[in-house]
mmCIF file with all atom_site columns, N, CA and C in Angstrom:
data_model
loop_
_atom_site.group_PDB
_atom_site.id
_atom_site.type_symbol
_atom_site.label_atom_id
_atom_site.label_alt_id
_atom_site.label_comp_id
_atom_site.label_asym_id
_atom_site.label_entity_id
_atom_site.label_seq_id
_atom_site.pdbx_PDB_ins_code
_atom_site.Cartn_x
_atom_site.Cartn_y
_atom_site.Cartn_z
_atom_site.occupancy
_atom_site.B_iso_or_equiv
_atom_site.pdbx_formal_charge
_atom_site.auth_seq_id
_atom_site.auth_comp_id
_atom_site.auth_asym_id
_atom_site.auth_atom_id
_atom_site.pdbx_PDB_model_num
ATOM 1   N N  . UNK Z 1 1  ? 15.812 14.407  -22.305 1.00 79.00 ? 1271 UNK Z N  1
ATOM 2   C CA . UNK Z 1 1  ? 16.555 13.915  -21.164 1.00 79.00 ? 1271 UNK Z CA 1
ATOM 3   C C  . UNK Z 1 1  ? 15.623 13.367  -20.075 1.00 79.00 ? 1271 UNK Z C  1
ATOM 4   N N  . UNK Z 1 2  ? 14.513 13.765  -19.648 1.00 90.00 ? 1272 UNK Z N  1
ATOM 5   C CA . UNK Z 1 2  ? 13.345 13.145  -19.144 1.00 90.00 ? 1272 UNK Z CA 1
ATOM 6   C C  . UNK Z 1 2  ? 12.815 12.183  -18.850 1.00 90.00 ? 1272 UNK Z C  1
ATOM 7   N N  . UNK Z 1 3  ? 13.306 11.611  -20.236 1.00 90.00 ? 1273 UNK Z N  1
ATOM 8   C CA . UNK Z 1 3  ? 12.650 10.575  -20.499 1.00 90.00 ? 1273 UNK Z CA 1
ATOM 9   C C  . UNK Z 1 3  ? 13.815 9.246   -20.017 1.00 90.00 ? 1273 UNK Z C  1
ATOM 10  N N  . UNK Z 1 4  ? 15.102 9.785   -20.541 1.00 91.00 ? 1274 UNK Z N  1
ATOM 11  C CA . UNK Z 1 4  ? 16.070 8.697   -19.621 1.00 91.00 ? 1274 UNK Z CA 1
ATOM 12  C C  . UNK Z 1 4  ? 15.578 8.595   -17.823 1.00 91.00 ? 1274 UNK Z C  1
ATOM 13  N N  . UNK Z 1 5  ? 15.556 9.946   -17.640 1.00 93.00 ? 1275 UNK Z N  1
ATOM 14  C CA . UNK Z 1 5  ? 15.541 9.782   -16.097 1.00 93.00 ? 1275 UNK Z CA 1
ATOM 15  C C  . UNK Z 1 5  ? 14.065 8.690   -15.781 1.00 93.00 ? 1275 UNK Z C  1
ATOM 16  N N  . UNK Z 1 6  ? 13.609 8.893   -16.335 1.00 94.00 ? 1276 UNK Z N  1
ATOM 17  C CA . UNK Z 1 6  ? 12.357 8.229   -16.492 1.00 94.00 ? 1276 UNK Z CA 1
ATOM 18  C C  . UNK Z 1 6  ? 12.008 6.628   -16.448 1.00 94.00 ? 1276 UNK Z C  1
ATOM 19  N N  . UNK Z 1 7  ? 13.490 6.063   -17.805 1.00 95.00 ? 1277 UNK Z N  1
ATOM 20  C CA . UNK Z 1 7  ? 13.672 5.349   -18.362 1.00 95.00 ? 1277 UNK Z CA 1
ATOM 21  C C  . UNK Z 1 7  ? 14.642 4.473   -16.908 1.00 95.00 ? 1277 UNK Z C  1
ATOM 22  N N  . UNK Z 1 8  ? 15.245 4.957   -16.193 1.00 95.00 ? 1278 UNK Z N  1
ATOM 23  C CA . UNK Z 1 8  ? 16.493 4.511   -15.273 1.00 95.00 ? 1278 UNK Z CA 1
ATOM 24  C C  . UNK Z 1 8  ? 15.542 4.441   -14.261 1.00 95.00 ? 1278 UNK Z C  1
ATOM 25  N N  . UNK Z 1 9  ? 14.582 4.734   -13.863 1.00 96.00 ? 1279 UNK Z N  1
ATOM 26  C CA . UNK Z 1 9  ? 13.698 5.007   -12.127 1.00 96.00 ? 1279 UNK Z CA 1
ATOM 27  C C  . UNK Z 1 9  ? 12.462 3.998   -12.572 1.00 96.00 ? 1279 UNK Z C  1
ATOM 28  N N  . UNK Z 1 10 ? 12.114 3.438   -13.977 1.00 97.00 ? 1280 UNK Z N  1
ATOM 29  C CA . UNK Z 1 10 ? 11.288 2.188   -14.409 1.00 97.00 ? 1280 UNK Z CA 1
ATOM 30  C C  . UNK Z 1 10 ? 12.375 1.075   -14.083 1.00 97.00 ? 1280 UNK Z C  1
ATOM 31  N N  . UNK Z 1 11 ? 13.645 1.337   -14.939 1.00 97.00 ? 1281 UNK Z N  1
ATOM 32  C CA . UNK Z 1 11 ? 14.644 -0.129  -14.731 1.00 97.00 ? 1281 UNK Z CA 1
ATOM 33  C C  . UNK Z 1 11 ? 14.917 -0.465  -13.023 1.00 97.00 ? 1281 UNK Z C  1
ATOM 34  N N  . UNK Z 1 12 ? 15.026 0.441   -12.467 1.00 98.00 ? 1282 UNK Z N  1
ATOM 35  C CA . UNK Z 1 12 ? 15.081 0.394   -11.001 1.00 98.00 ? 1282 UNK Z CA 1
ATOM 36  C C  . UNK Z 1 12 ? 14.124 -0.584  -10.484 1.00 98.00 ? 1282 UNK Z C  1
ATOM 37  N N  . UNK Z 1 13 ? 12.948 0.017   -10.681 1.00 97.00 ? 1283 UNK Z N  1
ATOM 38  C CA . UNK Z 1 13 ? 11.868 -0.670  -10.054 1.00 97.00 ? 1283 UNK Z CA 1
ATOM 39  C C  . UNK Z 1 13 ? 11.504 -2.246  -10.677 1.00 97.00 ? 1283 UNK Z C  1
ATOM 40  N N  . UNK Z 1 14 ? 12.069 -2.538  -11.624 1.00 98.00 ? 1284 UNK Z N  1
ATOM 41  C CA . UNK Z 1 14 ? 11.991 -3.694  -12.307 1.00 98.00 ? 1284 UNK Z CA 1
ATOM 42  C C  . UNK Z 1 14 ? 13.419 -4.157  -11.768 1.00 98.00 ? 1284 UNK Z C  1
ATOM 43  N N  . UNK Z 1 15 ? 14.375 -3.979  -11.619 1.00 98.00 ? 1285 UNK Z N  1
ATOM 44  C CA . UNK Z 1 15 ? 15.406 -4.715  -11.169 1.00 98.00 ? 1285 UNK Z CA 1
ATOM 45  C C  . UNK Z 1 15 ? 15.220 -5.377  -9.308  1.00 98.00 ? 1285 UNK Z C  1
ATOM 46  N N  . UNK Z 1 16 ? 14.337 -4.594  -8.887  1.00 98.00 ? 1286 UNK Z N  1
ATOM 47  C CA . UNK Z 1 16 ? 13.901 -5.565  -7.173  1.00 98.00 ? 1286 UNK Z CA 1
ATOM 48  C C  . UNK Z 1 16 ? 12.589 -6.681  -7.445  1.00 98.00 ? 1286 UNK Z C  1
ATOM 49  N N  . UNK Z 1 17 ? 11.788 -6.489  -8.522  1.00 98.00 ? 1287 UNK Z N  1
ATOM 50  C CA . UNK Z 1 17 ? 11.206 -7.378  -9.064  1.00 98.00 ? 1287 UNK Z CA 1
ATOM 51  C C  . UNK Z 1 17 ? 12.171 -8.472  -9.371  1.00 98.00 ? 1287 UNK Z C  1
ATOM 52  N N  . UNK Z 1 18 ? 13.014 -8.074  -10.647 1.00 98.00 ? 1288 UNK Z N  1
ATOM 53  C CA . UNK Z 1 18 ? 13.914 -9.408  -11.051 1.00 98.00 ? 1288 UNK Z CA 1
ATOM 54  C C  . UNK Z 1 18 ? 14.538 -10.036 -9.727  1.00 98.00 ? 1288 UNK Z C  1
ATOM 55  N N  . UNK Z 1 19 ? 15.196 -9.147  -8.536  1.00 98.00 ? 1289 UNK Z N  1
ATOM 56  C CA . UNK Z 1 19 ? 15.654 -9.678  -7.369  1.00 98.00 ? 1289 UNK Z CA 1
ATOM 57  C C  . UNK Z 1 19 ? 14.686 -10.798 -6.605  1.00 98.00 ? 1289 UNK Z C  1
ATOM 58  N N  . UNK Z 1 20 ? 13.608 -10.023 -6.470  1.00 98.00 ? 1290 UNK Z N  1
ATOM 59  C CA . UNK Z 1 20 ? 13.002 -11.179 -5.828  1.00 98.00 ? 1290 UNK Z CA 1
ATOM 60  C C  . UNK Z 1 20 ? 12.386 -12.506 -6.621  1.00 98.00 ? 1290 UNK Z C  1
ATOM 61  N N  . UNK Z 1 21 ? 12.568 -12.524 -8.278  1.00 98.00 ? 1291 UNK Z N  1
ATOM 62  C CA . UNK Z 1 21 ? 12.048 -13.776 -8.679  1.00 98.00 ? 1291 UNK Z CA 1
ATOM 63  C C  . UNK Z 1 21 ? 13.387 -14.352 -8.812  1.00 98.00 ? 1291 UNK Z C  1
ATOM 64  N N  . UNK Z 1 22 ? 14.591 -14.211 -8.438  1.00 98.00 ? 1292 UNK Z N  1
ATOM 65  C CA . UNK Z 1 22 ? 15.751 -14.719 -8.745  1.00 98.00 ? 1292 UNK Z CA 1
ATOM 66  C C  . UNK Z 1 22 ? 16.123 -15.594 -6.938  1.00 98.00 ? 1292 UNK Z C  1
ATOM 67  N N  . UNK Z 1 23 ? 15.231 -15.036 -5.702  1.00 99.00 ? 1293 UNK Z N  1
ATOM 68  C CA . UNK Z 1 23 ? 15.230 -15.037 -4.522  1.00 99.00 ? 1293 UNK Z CA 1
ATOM 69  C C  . UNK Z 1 23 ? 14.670 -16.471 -4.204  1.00 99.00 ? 1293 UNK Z C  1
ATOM 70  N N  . UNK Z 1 24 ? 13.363 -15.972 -4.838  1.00 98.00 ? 1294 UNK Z N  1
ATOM 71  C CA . UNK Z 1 24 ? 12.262 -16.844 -5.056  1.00 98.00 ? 1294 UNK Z CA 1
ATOM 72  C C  . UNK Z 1 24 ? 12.451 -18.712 -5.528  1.00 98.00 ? 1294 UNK Z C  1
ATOM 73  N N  . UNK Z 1 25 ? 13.546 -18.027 -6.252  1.00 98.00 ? 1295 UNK Z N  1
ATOM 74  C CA . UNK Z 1 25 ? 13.469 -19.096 -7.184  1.00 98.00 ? 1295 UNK Z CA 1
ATOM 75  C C  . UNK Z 1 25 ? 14.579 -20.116 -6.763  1.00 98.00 ? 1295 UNK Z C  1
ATOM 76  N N  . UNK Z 1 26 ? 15.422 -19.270 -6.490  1.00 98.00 ? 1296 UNK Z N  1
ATOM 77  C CA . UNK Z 1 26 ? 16.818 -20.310 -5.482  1.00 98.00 ? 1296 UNK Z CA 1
ATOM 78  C C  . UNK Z 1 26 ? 15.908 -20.707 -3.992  1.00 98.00 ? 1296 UNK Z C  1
ATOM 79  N N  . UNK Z 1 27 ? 15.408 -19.893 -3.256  1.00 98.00 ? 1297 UNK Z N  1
ATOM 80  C CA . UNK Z 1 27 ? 14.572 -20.551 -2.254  1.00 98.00 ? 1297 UNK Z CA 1
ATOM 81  C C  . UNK Z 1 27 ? 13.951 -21.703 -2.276  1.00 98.00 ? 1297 UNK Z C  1
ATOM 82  N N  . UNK Z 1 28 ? 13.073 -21.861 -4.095  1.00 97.00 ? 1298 UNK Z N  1
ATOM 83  C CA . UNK Z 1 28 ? 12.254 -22.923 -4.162  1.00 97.00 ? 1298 UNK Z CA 1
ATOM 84  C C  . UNK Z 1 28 ? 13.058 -24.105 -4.451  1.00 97.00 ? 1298 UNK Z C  1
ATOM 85  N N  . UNK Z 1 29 ? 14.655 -23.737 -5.556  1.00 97.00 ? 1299 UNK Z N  1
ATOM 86  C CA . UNK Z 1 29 ? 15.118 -24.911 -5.965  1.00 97.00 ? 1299 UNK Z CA 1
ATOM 87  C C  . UNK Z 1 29 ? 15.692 -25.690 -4.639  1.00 97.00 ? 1299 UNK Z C  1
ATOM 88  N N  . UNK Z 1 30 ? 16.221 -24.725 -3.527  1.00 97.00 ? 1300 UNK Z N  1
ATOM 89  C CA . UNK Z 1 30 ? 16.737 -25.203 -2.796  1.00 97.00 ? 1300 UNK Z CA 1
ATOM 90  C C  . UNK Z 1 30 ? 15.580 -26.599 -1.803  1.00 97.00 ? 1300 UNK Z C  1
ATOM 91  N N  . UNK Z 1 31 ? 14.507 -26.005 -1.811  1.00 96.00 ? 1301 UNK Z N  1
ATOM 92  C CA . UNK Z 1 31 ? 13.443 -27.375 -1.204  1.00 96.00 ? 1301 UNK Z CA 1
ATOM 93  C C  . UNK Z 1 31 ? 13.175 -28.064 -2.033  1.00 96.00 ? 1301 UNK Z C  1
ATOM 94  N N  . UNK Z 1 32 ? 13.024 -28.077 -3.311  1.00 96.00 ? 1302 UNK Z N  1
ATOM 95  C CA . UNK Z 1 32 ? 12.746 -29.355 -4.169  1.00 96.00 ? 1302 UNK Z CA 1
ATOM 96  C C  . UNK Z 1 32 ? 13.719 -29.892 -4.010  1.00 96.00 ? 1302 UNK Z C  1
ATOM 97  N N  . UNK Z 1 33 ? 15.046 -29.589 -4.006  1.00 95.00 ? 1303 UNK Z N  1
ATOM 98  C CA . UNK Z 1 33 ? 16.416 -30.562 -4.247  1.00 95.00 ? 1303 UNK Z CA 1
ATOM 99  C C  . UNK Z 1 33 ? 16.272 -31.435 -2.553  1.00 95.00 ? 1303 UNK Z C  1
ATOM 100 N N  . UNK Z 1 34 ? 15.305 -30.882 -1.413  1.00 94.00 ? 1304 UNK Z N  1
ATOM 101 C CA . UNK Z 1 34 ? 15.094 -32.016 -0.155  1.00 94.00 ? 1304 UNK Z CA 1
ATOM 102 C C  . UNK Z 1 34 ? 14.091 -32.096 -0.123  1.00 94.00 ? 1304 UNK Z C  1
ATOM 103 N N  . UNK Z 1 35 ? 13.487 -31.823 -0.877  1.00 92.00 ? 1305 UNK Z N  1
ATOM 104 C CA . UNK Z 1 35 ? 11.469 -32.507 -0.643  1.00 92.00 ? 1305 UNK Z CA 1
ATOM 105 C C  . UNK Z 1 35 ? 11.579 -32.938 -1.513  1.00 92.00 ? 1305 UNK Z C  1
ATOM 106 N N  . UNK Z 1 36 ? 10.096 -34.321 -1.077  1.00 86.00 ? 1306 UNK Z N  1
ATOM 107 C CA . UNK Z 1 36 ? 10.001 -35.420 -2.252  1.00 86.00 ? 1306 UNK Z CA 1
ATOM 108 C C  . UNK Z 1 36 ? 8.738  -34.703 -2.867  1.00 86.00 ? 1306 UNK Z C  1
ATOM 109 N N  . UNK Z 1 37 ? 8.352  -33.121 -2.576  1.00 88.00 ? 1307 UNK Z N  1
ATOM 110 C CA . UNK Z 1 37 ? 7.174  -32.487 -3.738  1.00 88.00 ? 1307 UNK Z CA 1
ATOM 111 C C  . UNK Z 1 37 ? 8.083  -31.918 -4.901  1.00 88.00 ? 1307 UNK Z C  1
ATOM 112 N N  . UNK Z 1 38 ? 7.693  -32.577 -6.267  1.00 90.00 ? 1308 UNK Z N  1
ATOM 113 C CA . UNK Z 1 38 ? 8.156  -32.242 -7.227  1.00 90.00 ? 1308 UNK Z CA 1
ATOM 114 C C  . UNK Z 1 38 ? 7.389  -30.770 -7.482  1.00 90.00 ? 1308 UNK Z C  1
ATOM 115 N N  . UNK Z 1 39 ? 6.305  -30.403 -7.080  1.00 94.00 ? 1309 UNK Z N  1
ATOM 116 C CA . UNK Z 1 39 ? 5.878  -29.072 -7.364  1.00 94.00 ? 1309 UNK Z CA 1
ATOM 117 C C  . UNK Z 1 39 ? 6.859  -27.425 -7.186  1.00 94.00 ? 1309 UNK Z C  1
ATOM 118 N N  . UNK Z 1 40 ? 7.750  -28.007 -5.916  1.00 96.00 ? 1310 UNK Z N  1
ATOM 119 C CA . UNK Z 1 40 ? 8.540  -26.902 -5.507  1.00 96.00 ? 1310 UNK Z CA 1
ATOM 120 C C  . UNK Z 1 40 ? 9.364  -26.371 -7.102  1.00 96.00 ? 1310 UNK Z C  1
ATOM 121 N N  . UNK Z 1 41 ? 9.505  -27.499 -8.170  1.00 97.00 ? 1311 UNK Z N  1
ATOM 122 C CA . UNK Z 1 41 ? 10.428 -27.534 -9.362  1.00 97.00 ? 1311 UNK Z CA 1
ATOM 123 C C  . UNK Z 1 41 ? 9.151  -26.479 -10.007 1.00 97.00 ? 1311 UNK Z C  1
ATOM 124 N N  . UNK Z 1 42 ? 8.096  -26.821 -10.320 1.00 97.00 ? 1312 UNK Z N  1
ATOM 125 C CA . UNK Z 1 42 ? 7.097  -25.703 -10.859 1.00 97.00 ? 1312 UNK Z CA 1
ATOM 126 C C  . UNK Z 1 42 ? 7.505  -24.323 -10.402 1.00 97.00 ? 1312 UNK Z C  1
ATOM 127 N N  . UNK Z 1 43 ? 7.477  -23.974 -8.860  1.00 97.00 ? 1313 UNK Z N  1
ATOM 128 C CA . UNK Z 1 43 ? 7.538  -22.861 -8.626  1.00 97.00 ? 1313 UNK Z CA 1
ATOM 129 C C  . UNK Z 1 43 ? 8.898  -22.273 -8.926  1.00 97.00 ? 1313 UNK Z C  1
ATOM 130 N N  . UNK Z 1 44 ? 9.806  -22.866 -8.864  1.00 98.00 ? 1314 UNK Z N  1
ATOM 131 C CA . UNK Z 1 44 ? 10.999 -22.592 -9.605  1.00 98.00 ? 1314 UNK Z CA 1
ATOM 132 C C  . UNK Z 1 44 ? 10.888 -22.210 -11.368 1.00 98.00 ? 1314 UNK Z C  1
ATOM 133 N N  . UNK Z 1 45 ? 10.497 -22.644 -11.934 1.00 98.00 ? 1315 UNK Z N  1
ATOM 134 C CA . UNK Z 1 45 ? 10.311 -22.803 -13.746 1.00 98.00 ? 1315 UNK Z CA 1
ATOM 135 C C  . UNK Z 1 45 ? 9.443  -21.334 -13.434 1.00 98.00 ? 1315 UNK Z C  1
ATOM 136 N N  . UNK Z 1 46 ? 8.360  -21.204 -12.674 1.00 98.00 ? 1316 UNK Z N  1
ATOM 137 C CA . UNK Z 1 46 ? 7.846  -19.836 -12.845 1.00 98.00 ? 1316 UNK Z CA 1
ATOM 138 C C  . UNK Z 1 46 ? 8.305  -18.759 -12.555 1.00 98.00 ? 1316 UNK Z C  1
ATOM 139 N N  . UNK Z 1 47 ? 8.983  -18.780 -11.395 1.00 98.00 ? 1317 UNK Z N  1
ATOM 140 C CA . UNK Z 1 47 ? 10.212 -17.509 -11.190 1.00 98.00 ? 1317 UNK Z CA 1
ATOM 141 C C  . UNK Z 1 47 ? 11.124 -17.427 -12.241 1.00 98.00 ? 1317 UNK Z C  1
ATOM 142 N N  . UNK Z 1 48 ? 11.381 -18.476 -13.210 1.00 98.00 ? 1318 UNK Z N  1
ATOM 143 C CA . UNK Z 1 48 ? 12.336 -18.270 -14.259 1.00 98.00 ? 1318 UNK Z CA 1
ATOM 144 C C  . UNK Z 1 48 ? 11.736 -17.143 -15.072 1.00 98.00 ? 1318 UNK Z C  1
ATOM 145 N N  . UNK Z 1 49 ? 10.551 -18.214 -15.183 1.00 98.00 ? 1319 UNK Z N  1
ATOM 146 C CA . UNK Z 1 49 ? 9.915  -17.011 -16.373 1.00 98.00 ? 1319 UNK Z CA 1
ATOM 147 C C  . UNK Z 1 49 ? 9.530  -16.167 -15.903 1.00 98.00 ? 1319 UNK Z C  1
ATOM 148 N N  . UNK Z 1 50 ? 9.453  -15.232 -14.708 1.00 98.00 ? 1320 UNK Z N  1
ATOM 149 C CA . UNK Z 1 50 ? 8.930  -14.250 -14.574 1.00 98.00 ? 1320 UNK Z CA 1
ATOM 150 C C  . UNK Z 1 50 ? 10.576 -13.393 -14.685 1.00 98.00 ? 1320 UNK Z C  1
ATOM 151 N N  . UNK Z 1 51 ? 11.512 -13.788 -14.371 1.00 98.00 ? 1321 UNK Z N  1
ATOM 152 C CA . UNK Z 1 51 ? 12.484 -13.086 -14.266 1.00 98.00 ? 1321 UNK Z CA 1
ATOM 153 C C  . UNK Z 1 51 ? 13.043 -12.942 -16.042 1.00 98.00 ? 1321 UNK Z C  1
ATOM 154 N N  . UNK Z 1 52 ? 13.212 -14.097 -17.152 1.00 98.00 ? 1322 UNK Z N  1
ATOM 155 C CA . UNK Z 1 52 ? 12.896 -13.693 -18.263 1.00 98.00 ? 1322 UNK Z CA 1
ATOM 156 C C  . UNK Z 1 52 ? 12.116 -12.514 -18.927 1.00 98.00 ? 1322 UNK Z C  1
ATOM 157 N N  . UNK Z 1 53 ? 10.949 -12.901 -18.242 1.00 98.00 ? 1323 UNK Z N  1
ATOM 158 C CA . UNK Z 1 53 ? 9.713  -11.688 -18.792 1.00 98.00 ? 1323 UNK Z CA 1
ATOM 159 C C  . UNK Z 1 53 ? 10.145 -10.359 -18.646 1.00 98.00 ? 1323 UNK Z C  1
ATOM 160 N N  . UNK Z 1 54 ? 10.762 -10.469 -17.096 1.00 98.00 ? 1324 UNK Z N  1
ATOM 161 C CA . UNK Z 1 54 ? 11.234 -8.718  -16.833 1.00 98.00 ? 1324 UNK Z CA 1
ATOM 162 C C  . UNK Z 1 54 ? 12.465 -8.721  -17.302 1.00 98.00 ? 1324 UNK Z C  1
ATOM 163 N N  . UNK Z 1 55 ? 13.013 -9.266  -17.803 1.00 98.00 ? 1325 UNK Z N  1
ATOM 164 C CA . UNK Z 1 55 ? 14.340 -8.646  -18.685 1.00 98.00 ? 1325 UNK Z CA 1
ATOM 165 C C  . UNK Z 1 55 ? 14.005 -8.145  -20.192 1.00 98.00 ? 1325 UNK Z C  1
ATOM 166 N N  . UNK Z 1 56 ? 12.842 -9.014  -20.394 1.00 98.00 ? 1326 UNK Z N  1
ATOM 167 C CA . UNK Z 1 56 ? 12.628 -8.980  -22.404 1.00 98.00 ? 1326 UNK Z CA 1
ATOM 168 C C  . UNK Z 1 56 ? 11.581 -7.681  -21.924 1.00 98.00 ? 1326 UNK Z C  1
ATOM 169 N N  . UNK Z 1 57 ? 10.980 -7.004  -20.965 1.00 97.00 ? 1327 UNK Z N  1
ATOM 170 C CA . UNK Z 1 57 ? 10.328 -5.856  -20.821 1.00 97.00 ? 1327 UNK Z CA 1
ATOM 171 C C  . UNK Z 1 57 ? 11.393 -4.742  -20.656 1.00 97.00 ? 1327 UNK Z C  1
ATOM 172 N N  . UNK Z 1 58 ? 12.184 -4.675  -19.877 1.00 97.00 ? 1328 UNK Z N  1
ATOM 173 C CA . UNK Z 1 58 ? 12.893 -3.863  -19.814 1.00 97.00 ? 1328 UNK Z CA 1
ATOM 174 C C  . UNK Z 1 58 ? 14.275 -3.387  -21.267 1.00 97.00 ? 1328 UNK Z C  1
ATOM 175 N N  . UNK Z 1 59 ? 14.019 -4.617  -21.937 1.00 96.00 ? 1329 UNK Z N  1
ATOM 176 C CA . UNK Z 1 59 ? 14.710 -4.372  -22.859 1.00 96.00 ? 1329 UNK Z CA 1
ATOM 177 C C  . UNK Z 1 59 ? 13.994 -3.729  -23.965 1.00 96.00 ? 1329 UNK Z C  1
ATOM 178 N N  . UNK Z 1 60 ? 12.610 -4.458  -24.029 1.00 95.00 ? 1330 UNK Z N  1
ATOM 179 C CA . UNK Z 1 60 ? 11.792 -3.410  -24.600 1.00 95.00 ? 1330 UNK Z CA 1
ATOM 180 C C  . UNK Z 1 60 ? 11.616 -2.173  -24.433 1.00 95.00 ? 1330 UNK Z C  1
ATOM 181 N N  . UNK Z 1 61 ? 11.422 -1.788  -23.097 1.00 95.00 ? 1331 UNK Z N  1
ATOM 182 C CA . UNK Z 1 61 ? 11.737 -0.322  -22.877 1.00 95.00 ? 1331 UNK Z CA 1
ATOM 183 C C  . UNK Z 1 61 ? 12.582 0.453   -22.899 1.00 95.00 ? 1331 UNK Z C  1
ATOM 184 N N  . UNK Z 1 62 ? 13.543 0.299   -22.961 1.00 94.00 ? 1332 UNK Z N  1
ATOM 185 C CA . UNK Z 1 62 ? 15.228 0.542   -23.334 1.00 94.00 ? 1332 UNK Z CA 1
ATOM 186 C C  . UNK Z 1 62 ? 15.053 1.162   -24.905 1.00 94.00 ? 1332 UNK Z C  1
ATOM 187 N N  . UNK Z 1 63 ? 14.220 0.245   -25.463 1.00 92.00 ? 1333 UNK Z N  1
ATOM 188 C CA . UNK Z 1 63 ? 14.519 0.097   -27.139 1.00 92.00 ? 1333 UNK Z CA 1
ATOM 189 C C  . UNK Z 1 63 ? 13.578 1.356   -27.335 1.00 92.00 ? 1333 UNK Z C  1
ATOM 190 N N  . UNK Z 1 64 ? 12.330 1.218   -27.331 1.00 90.00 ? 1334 UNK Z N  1
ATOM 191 C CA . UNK Z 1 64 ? 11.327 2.755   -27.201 1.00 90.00 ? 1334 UNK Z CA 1
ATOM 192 C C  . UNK Z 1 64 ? 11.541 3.860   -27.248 1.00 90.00 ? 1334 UNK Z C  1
ATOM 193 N N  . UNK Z 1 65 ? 12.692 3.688   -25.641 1.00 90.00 ? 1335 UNK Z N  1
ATOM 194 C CA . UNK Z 1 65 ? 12.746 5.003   -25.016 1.00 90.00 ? 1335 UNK Z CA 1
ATOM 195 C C  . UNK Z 1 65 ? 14.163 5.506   -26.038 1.00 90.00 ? 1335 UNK Z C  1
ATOM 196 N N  . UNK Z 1 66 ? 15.154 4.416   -26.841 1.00 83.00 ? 1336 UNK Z N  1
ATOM 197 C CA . UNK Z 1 66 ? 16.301 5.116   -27.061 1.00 83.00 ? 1336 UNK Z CA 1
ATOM 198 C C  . UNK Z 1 66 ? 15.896 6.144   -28.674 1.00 83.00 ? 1336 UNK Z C  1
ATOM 199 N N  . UNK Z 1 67 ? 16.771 6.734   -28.908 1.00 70.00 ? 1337 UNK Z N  1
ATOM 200 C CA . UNK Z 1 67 ? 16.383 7.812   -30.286 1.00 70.00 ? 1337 UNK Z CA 1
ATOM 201 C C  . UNK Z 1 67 ? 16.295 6.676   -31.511 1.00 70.00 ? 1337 UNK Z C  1
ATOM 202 N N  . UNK Z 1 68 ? 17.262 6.021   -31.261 1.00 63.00 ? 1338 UNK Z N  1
ATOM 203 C CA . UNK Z 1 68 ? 17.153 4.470   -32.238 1.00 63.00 ? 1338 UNK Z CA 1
ATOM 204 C C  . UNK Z 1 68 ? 15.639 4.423   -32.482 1.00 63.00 ? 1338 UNK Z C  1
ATOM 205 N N  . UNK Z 1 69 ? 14.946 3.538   -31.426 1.00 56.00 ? 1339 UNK Z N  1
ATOM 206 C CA . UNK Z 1 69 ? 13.792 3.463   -32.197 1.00 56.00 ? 1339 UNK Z CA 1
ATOM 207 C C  . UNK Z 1 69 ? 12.391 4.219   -32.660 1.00 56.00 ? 1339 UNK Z C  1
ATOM 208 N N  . UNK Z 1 70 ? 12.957 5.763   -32.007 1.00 57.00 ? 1340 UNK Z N  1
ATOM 209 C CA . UNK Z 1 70 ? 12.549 6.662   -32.746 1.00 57.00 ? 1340 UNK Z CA 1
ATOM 210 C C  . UNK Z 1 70 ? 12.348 7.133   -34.400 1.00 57.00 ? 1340 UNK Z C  1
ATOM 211 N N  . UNK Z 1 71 ? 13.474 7.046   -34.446 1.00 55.00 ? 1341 UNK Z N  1
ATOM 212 C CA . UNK Z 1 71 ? 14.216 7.014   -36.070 1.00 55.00 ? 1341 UNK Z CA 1
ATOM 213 C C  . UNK Z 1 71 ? 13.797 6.188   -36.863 1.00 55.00 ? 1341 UNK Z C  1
ATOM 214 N N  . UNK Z 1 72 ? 13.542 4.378   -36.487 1.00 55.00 ? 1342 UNK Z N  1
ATOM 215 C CA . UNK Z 1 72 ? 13.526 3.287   -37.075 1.00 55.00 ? 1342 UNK Z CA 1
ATOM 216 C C  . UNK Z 1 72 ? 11.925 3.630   -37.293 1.00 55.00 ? 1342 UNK Z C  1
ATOM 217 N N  . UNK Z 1 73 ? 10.707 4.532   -36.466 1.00 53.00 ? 1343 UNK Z N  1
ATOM 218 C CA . UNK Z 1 73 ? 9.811  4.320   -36.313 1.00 53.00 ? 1343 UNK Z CA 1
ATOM 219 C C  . UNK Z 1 73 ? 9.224  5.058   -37.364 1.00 53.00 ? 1343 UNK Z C  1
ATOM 220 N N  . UNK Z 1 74 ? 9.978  6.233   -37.939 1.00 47.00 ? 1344 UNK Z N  1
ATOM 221 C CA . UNK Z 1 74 ? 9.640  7.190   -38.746 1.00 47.00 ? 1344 UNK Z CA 1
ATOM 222 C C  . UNK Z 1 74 ? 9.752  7.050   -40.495 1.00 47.00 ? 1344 UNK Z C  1
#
C-alpha cells in the first residue's frame, strides 16, 4: 500500500509540471499568433513535448508500480 501512496504524491508532483508546460505553452501560442517571431511556435512545440514526456512517464510509473507489472515481470 506504500507504494500507491507513493505512487499518487509522484503523480501529484508531475501533474503542476504538466500544468505549467500546458501554461507555458498557451502563453507562447498566444504571442506567436501576434508576433511576426516565428520562434515563439518553437517554444510552443517544446512545451508540447515536455507535457507528452510527463504523461508517457507517469504512465510508466503507474505501470511499475501496479501488481500487473509485477506479475508480467516474473
Amino acid at each position: 500500500m506504500k507504494e500507491y501512496v507513493a505512487l499518487a504524491s509522484r503523480i501529484r508532483e508531475s501533474l503542476v509540471e504538466l500544468k505549467t508546460a500546458v501554461n507555458r505553452a498557451i502563453y507562447l501560442k498566444d504571442k506567436a499568433e501576434t508576433a511576426v517571431d516565428d520562434d515563439y511556435w518553437d517554444g510552443v512545440a517544446l512545451n508540447l513535448h515536455s507535457f507528452y514526456i510527463g504523461i508517457e512517464q507517469i504512465l510508466e510509473d503507474v505501470a511499475r508500480t501496479s501488481d500487473f507489472w509485477h506479475g508480467s515481470k516474473l
